[in-house]
Amino acid sequence: MPTSVYNLFDEPWIPVRWAPHMLEDRPERVGLRDLLLHSQDIATLAIADPPAHSALLRILYSLTARVTDLDQAGPGDWGMRRLDILEAGQLPAEAVDGYITKYRHRFFLYDAAGGRPWMQDARLAEQCDADKTAGVNKLIVTRPAGNTHAWFRHGSDARPDLPAASEAVLNLLVWHYYGPSGRCSAREVNGVKTASATAGPLRTALSYHPVGENLFETLLAGLVQPAQTVRRDEDLCPWEWQELPDPDQAPPVPKGPCARLTACSQHALLLVPDADNPNLVQDAYITWAYRTGRIPRDDNYLIWQISQQNNRYPRPADSRRALWRDLDALLLKEPPGTAQPKRPKVFEYASEVSEELRVRALGFEQEGQAKDTQFVDSVTPPVLGYTEDVVHEAAPAVGRMRQLGELYGRRLDRAVKRAWAEYTNDAKANGDTWAAEAAARYWPGAETEFWSRFRQLDRTGRQPNAGFDHAAARTAFLRLASDAYETVTASITHTQRGAKAVSNARTELFGGVRKKAAPQKSA
């Protein structure tokens, strides 16, 4: 297979949605060259799978930093240099062309003859058993592979439908960022064969990204100012390495934002093209990248919090949790909560691009090993004009609204479980069915209430507490919880026993019956 048949700068593999002003017919997919040169005319990426969207954004952030020289703190003021590029309205075409000329040979998808296929390791063709490859069904994360159940489509590992190269590349990225830990294909290095991989850097995590009016704004807003010590010739992306790292050694520690964005994978992959059609992928090797050690987990697009064991970990993706419940952790420098959440570092800089930026949450609800549950993809209205740095009074008000919404959600959960336990006369009764129905009724309404009150907050600084009415908000969330409670418990109120249980448990909506303080003993 020639190495020059599928170059990711030229081939149309990235799905995009063009901005409304682009009236003439435009391709649904573009290569990296057109994406960078026309980012101001592209509204957004149109990638269906959130983890692939999240992974590709990190690749694009690193390319944006390179072609704008924002990959180093100097010379001059980094923030002002970024604003100069924003004012120009597009990425510098000459710099884009220069970077493509320099690294085009590293962006070929296939290069099996000992070369450097993009984000792959050609050594796997020799180090892994060609009769025990992972296969394309394993590569494409939405397909059933091996003995797993088929939910959305049927397939056979013996005769799989070959994926298009564009689909395969996006799933290649998902494996690099969200790949599981545990057993994988065996890889033999220096005479030792092992088959155990470490989880990818974003596995289980929810990733938060600023979103602008177009992709150009989105990419600039997603950049984080590098430390003064970062040097371009040391902070390398995988395709910029002179040589591939030794898999028998511990992985190299990233030395800057570009390496942190692109070079933290714990997996090694190699795609095998179809012999007759390079636009199709016939097979895939998937195995471990490093035999020992792990790249320290860090990322500027995650909410980091502290566990009860005092360990730092990213807030996990939860398909049942709406994005508004994380909003104060994105706007406040020091959000409330026992987990001591820290907002993603990107939001310290994003609002300098625009105060009308939205936030997109992208993730994959997963376990650390093989189990994948559901994708997570959610977008807020414009919110970054309400950060604590911009409007001092508004961001704390957002936090209090979120706390009220969650308070009555928790109280509702306790109330319906207590009602069920008292009705069944069993303190250990499982009220999860009622709790799930109550949550399904409460949380959508609570989200609507939250955004309605959010839009009424004052951004001018003229009104105390940004005009937030705590008592009215409390009444609104209590009403939603009460309505959900009455609906869920209505089926048992026709009996005396059920009516009593419902009446007693209703007090949980108001905080429960307070215990009387023990009388003080006289001296």
Tab-separated table of N, CA, C and O in Angstrom, residues 394-471:
chain	number	residue	atom	x	y	z
A	394	ALA	N	-22.888	37.753	40.175
A	394	ALA	CA	-23.732	36.790	39.458
A	394	ALA	C	-23.314	35.348	39.697
A	394	ALA	O	-24.149	34.467	39.897
A	395	ALA	N	-22.016	35.083	39.679
A	395	ALA	CA	-21.564	33.702	39.800
A	395	ALA	C	-21.956	33.065	41.133
A	395	ALA	O	-22.437	31.932	41.155
A	396	PRO	N	-21.806	33.764	42.281
A	396	PRO	CA	-22.294	33.163	43.528
A	396	PRO	C	-23.796	32.909	43.513
A	396	PRO	O	-24.270	31.924	44.091
A	397	ALA	N	-24.552	33.781	42.851
A	397	ALA	CA	-25.995	33.555	42.747
A	397	ALA	C	-26.299	32.282	41.971
A	397	ALA	O	-27.212	31.528	42.303
A	398	VAL	N	-25.505	32.026	40.935
A	398	VAL	CA	-25.653	30.774	40.187
A	398	VAL	C	-25.411	29.592	41.103
A	398	VAL	O	-26.147	28.589	41.066
A	399	GLY	N	-24.401	29.686	41.955
A	399	GLY	CA	-24.114	28.611	42.890
A	399	GLY	C	-25.257	28.374	43.860
A	399	GLY	O	-25.605	27.218	44.146
A	400	ARG	N	-25.876	29.440	44.349
A	400	ARG	CA	-26.988	29.271	45.286
A	400	ARG	C	-28.207	28.664	44.594
A	400	ARG	O	-28.939	27.870	45.191
A	401	MET	N	-28.433	29.042	43.342
A	401	MET	CA	-29.535	28.425	42.590
A	401	MET	C	-29.301	26.938	42.412
A	401	MET	O	-30.207	26.117	42.571
A	402	ARG	N	-28.077	26.585	42.040
A	402	ARG	CA	-27.758	25.167	41.855
A	402	ARG	C	-27.943	24.407	43.158
A	402	ARG	O	-28.495	23.301	43.189
A	403	GLN	N	-27.517	24.994	44.272
A	403	GLN	CA	-27.639	24.324	45.559
A	403	GLN	C	-29.099	24.110	45.933
A	403	GLN	O	-29.468	23.058	46.461
A	404	LEU	N	-29.942	25.104	45.652
A	404	LEU	CA	-31.371	24.944	45.933
A	404	LEU	C	-31.977	23.826	45.091
A	404	LEU	O	-32.741	22.991	45.591
A	405	GLY	N	-31.654	23.814	43.810
A	405	GLY	CA	-32.183	22.777	42.933
A	405	GLY	C	-31.783	21.392	43.397
A	405	GLY	O	-32.605	20.465	43.426
A	406	GLU	N	-30.532	21.222	43.799
A	406	GLU	CA	-30.069	19.918	44.244
A	406	GLU	C	-30.606	19.572	45.629
A	406	GLU	O	-30.871	18.400	45.925
A	407	LEU	N	-30.772	20.584	46.485
A	407	LEU	CA	-31.322	20.342	47.819
A	407	LEU	C	-32.696	19.684	47.728
A	407	LEU	O	-32.955	18.662	48.380
A	408	TYR	N	-33.576	20.250	46.905
A	408	TYR	CA	-34.937	19.698	46.831
A	408	TYR	C	-34.978	18.415	46.015
A	408	TYR	O	-35.872	17.584	46.199
A	409	GLY	N	-34.000	18.200	45.162
A	409	GLY	CA	-33.884	16.906	44.504
A	409	GLY	C	-33.533	15.816	45.502
A	409	GLY	O	-34.088	14.709	45.462
A	410	ARG	N	-32.598	16.107	46.412
A	410	ARG	CA	-32.224	15.129	47.450
A	410	ARG	C	-33.381	14.885	48.414
A	410	ARG	O	-33.653	13.743	48.811
A	411	ARG	N	-34.065	15.956	48.802
A	411	ARG	CA	-35.182	15.800	49.735
A	411	ARG	C	-36.308	14.985	49.115
A	411	ARG	O	-36.937	14.157	49.792
A	412	LEU	N	-36.558	15.209	47.831
A	412	LEU	CA	-37.586	14.428	47.148
A	412	LEU	C	-37.215	12.951	47.144
A	412	LEU	O	-38.068	12.084	47.376
A	413	ASP	N	-35.970	12.652	46.887
A	413	ASP	CA	-35.506	11.264	46.871
A	413	ASP	C	-35.735	10.611	48.231
A	413	ASP	O	-36.231	9.482	48.322
A	414	ARG	N	-35.369	11.309	49.323
A	414	ARG	CA	-35.579	10.763	50.664
A	414	ARG	C	-37.059	10.589	50.965
A	414	ARG	O	-37.469	9.599	51.583
A	415	ALA	N	-37.868	11.554	50.525
A	415	ALA	CA	-39.301	11.515	50.857
A	415	ALA	C	-39.992	10.314	50.222
A	415	ALA	O	-40.751	9.593	50.891
A	416	VAL	N	-39.756	10.079	48.932
A	416	VAL	CA	-40.459	8.960	48.288
A	416	VAL	C	-39.949	7.621	48.813
A	416	VAL	O	-40.732	6.657	48.947
A	417	LYS	N	-38.674	7.522	49.137
A	417	LYS	CA	-38.159	6.272	49.696
A	417	LYS	C	-38.722	6.017	51.091
A	417	LYS	O	-39.044	4.877	51.450
A	418	ARG	N	-38.868	7.077	51.880
A	418	ARG	CA	-39.448	6.907	53.210
A	418	ARG	C	-40.919	6.532	53.104
A	418	ARG	O	-41.396	5.664	53.863
A	419	ALA	N	-41.647	7.153	52.191
A	419	ALA	CA	-43.073	6.832	52.016
A	419	ALA	C	-43.241	5.361	51.648
A	419	ALA	O	-44.131	4.667	52.166
A	420	TRP	N	-42.403	4.877	50.758
A	420	TRP	CA	-42.489	3.466	50.353
A	420	TRP	C	-42.155	2.536	51.518
A	420	TRP	O	-42.822	1.518	51.743
A	421	ALA	N	-41.112	2.895	52.284
A	421	ALA	CA	-40.724	2.058	53.423
A	421	ALA	C	-41.826	2.002	54.471
A	421	ALA	O	-42.111	0.928	55.029
A	422	GLU	N	-42.478	3.127	54.772
A	422	GLU	CA	-43.551	3.145	55.771
A	422	GLU	C	-44.794	2.425	55.252
A	422	GLU	O	-45.479	1.733	56.004
A	423	TYR	N	-45.063	2.560	53.972
A	423	TYR	CA	-46.237	1.886	53.397
A	423	TYR	C	-46.050	0.366	53.417
A	423	TYR	O	-46.985	-0.383	53.723
A	424	THR	N	-44.860	-0.112	53.109
A	424	THR	CA	-44.593	-1.556	53.098
A	424	THR	C	-44.234	-2.078	54.489
A	424	THR	O	-44.075	-3.292	54.668
A	425	ASN	N	-44.090	-1.153	55.454
A	425	ASN	CA	-43.722	-1.515	56.828
A	425	ASN	C	-42.403	-2.279	56.855
A	425	ASN	O	-42.251	-3.263	57.568
A	426	ASP	N	-41.493	-1.808	56.062
A	426	ASP	CA	-40.194	-2.464	55.953
A	426	ASP	C	-39.135	-1.384	55.825
A	426	ASP	O	-39.025	-0.728	54.788
A	427	ALA	N	-38.357	-1.198	56.882
A	427	ALA	CA	-37.341	-0.138	56.886
A	427	ALA	C	-36.280	-0.370	55.827
A	427	ALA	O	-35.598	0.565	55.393
A	428	LYS	N	-36.112	-1.630	55.371
A	428	LYS	CA	-35.108	-1.944	54.360
A	428	LYS	C	-35.706	-2.046	52.961
A	428	LYS	O	-35.053	-2.512	52.029
A	429	ALA	N	-36.958	-1.613	52.815
A	429	ALA	CA	-37.617	-1.712	51.515
A	429	ALA	C	-36.875	-0.874	50.481
A	429	ALA	O	-36.371	0.214	50.774
A	430	ASN	N	-36.817	-1.397	49.261
A	430	ASN	CA	-36.122	-0.715	48.176
A	430	ASN	C	-37.102	0.198	47.444
A	430	ASN	O	-37.977	-0.272	46.722
A	431	GLY	N	-36.956	1.488	47.649
A	431	GLY	CA	-37.839	2.450	46.980
A	431	GLY	C	-37.240	3.035	45.726
A	431	GLY	O	-37.630	4.132	45.303
A	432	ASP	N	-36.286	2.314	45.103
A	432	ASP	CA	-35.585	2.868	43.946
A	432	ASP	C	-36.511	3.138	42.762
A	432	ASP	O	-36.282	4.072	41.988
A	433	THR	N	-37.537	2.322	42.588
A	433	THR	CA	-38.450	2.530	41.458
A	433	THR	C	-39.180	3.857	41.598
A	433	THR	O	-39.259	4.644	40.648
A	434	TRP	N	-39.710	4.127	42.786
A	434	TRP	CA	-40.352	5.418	43.032
A	434	TRP	C	-39.346	6.556	42.911
A	434	TRP	O	-39.654	7.619	42.374
A	435	ALA	N	-38.127	6.342	43.433
A	435	ALA	CA	-37.109	7.401	43.388
A	435	ALA	C	-36.762	7.750	41.948
A	435	ALA	O	-36.586	8.933	41.601
A	436	ALA	N	-36.661	6.728	41.090
A	436	ALA	CA	-36.334	6.978	39.686
A	436	ALA	C	-37.458	7.741	38.995
A	436	ALA	O	-37.203	8.660	38.197
A	437	GLU	N	-38.713	7.380	39.276
A	437	GLU	CA	-39.837	8.089	38.661
A	437	GLU	C	-39.906	9.526	39.153
A	437	GLU	O	-40.154	10.459	38.375
A	438	ALA	N	-39.673	9.727	40.454
A	438	ALA	CA	-39.699	11.087	40.997
A	438	ALA	C	-38.600	11.942	40.377
A	438	ALA	O	-38.825	13.113	40.033
A	439	ALA	N	-37.400	11.354	40.224
A	439	ALA	CA	-36.287	12.096	39.615
A	439	ALA	C	-36.602	12.466	38.177
A	439	ALA	O	-36.301	13.578	37.731
A	440	ALA	N	-37.237	11.541	37.441
A	440	ALA	CA	-37.572	11.809	36.042
A	440	ALA	C	-38.580	12.944	35.926
A	440	ALA	O	-38.606	13.657	34.921
A	441	ARG	N	-39.407	13.119	36.945
A	441	ARG	CA	-40.387	14.211	36.928
A	441	ARG	C	-39.788	15.522	37.435
A	441	ARG	O	-40.138	16.601	36.962
A	442	TYR	N	-38.887	15.440	38.397
A	442	TYR	CA	-38.372	16.665	39.019
A	442	TYR	C	-37.272	17.343	38.214
A	442	TYR	O	-37.322	18.554	37.964
A	443	TRP	N	-36.243	16.572	37.780
A	443	TRP	CA	-35.046	17.214	37.258
A	443	TRP	C	-35.257	17.993	35.958
A	443	TRP	O	-34.684	19.082	35.806
A	444	PRO	N	-36.057	17.515	34.995
A	444	PRO	CA	-36.285	18.353	33.805
A	444	PRO	C	-36.937	19.692	34.148
A	444	PRO	O	-36.574	20.737	33.598
A	445	GLY	N	-37.897	19.677	35.072
A	445	GLY	CA	-38.526	20.927	35.490
A	445	GLY	C	-37.563	21.825	36.236
A	445	GLY	O	-37.578	23.050	36.075
A	446	ALA	N	-36.705	21.211	37.053
A	446	ALA	CA	-35.717	21.994	37.797
A	446	ALA	C	-34.731	22.656	36.843
A	446	ALA	O	-34.293	23.798	37.066
A	447	GLU	N	-34.355	21.961	35.779
A	447	GLU	CA	-33.446	22.537	34.788
A	447	GLU	C	-34.084	23.739	34.101
A	447	GLU	O	-33.446	24.786	33.930
A	448	THR	N	-35.362	23.594	33.711
A	448	THR	CA	-36.069	24.718	33.085
A	448	THR	C	-36.147	25.909	34.033
A	448	THR	O	-35.926	27.063	33.635
A	449	GLU	N	-36.438	25.643	35.298
A	449	GLU	CA	-36.533	26.707	36.300
A	449	GLU	C	-35.180	27.389	36.488
A	449	GLU	O	-35.097	28.626	36.587
A	450	PHE	N	-34.125	26.593	36.521
A	450	PHE	CA	-32.782	27.148	36.708
A	450	PHE	C	-32.432	28.106	35.582
A	450	PHE	O	-31.999	29.243	35.833
A	451	TRP	N	-32.613	27.676	34.317
A	451	TRP	CA	-32.223	28.534	33.198
A	451	TRP	C	-33.114	29.763	33.091
A	451	TRP	O	-32.651	30.836	32.692
A	452	SER	N	-34.372	29.623	33.472
A	452	SER	CA	-35.259	30.784	33.456
A	452	SER	C	-34.760	31.850	34.428
A	452	SER	O	-34.722	33.043	34.099
A	453	ARG	N	-34.387	31.448	35.604
A	453	ARG	CA	-33.889	32.408	36.599
A	453	ARG	C	-32.473	32.876	36.259
A	453	ARG	O	-32.103	34.017	36.553
A	454	PHE	N	-31.687	32.011	35.638
A	454	PHE	CA	-30.341	32.396	35.220
A	454	PHE	C	-30.398	33.566	34.240
A	454	PHE	O	-29.614	34.515	34.342
A	455	ARG	N	-31.323	33.502	33.285
A	455	ARG	CA	-31.421	34.570	32.276
A	455	ARG	C	-31.855	35.904	32.878
A	455	ARG	O	-31.667	36.949	32.262
A	456	GLN	N	-32.433	35.874	34.085
A	456	GLN	CA	-32.880	37.112	34.725
A	456	GLN	C	-31.798	37.761	35.590
A	456	GLN	O	-31.991	38.868	36.101
A	457	LEU	N	-30.667	37.090	35.758
A	457	LEU	CA	-29.609	37.651	36.604
A	457	LEU	C	-29.035	38.915	35.979
A	457	LEU	O	-28.880	39.021	34.764
A	458	ASP	N	-28.699	39.858	36.833
A	458	ASP	CA	-28.155	41.146	36.384
A	458	ASP	C	-26.648	41.039	36.169
A	458	ASP	O	-25.922	40.573	37.050
A	459	ARG	N	-26.190	41.436	34.993
A	459	ARG	CA	-24.757	41.399	34.684
A	459	ARG	C	-24.102	42.774	34.799
A	459	ARG	O	-22.902	42.902	34.577
A	460	THR	N	-24.873	43.801	35.144
A	460	THR	CA	-24.321	45.157	35.196
A	460	THR	C	-23.659	45.472	36.528
A	460	THR	O	-22.909	46.442	36.636
A	461	GLY	N	-23.955	44.681	37.567
A	461	GLY	CA	-23.428	44.962	38.885
A	461	GLY	C	-24.228	45.995	39.656
A	461	GLY	O	-23.838	46.396	40.757
A	462	ARG	N	-25.373	46.411	39.102
A	462	ARG	CA	-26.170	47.460	39.756
A	462	ARG	C	-27.097	46.904	40.827
A	462	ARG	O	-27.448	47.607	41.777
A	463	GLN	N	-27.532	45.650	40.665
A	463	GLN	CA	-28.465	45.065	41.623
A	463	GLN	C	-27.719	44.196	42.625
A	463	GLN	O	-26.849	43.422	42.240
A	464	PRO	N	-28.052	44.313	43.912
A	464	PRO	CA	-27.414	43.448	44.906
A	464	PRO	C	-27.704	41.975	44.601
A	464	PRO	O	-28.811	41.616	44.189
A	465	ASN	N	-26.684	41.139	44.789
A	465	ASN	CA	-26.830	39.704	44.573
A	465	ASN	C	-27.304	39.385	43.167
A	465	ASN	O	-27.968	38.369	42.933
A	466	ALA	N	-26.981	40.273	42.196
A	466	ALA	CA	-27.339	40.103	40.784
A	466	ALA	C	-28.843	39.976	40.572
A	466	ALA	O	-29.296	39.442	39.559
A	467	GLY	N	-29.624	40.507	41.535
A	467	GLY	CA	-31.085	40.444	41.409
A	467	GLY	C	-31.673	39.084	41.742
A	467	GLY	O	-32.859	38.838	41.465
A	468	PHE	N	-30.880	38.200	42.320
A	468	PHE	CA	-31.362	36.854	42.629
A	468	PHE	C	-32.269	36.878	43.858
A	468	PHE	O	-31.875	37.373	44.915
A	469	ASP	N	-33.477	36.345	43.724
A	469	ASP	CA	-34.463	36.276	44.807
A	469	ASP	C	-34.414	34.865	45.390
A	469	ASP	O	-35.007	33.926	44.848
A	470	HIS	N	-33.730	34.718	46.498
A	470	HIS	CA	-33.531	33.397	47.093
A	470	HIS	C	-34.858	32.774	47.530
A	470	HIS	O	-35.090	31.567	47.294
A	471	ALA	N	-35.726	33.555	48.152
A	471	ALA	CA	-36.992	33.018	48.657
A	471	ALA	C	-37.875	32.525	47.510
A	471	ALA	O	-38.491	31.452	47.586
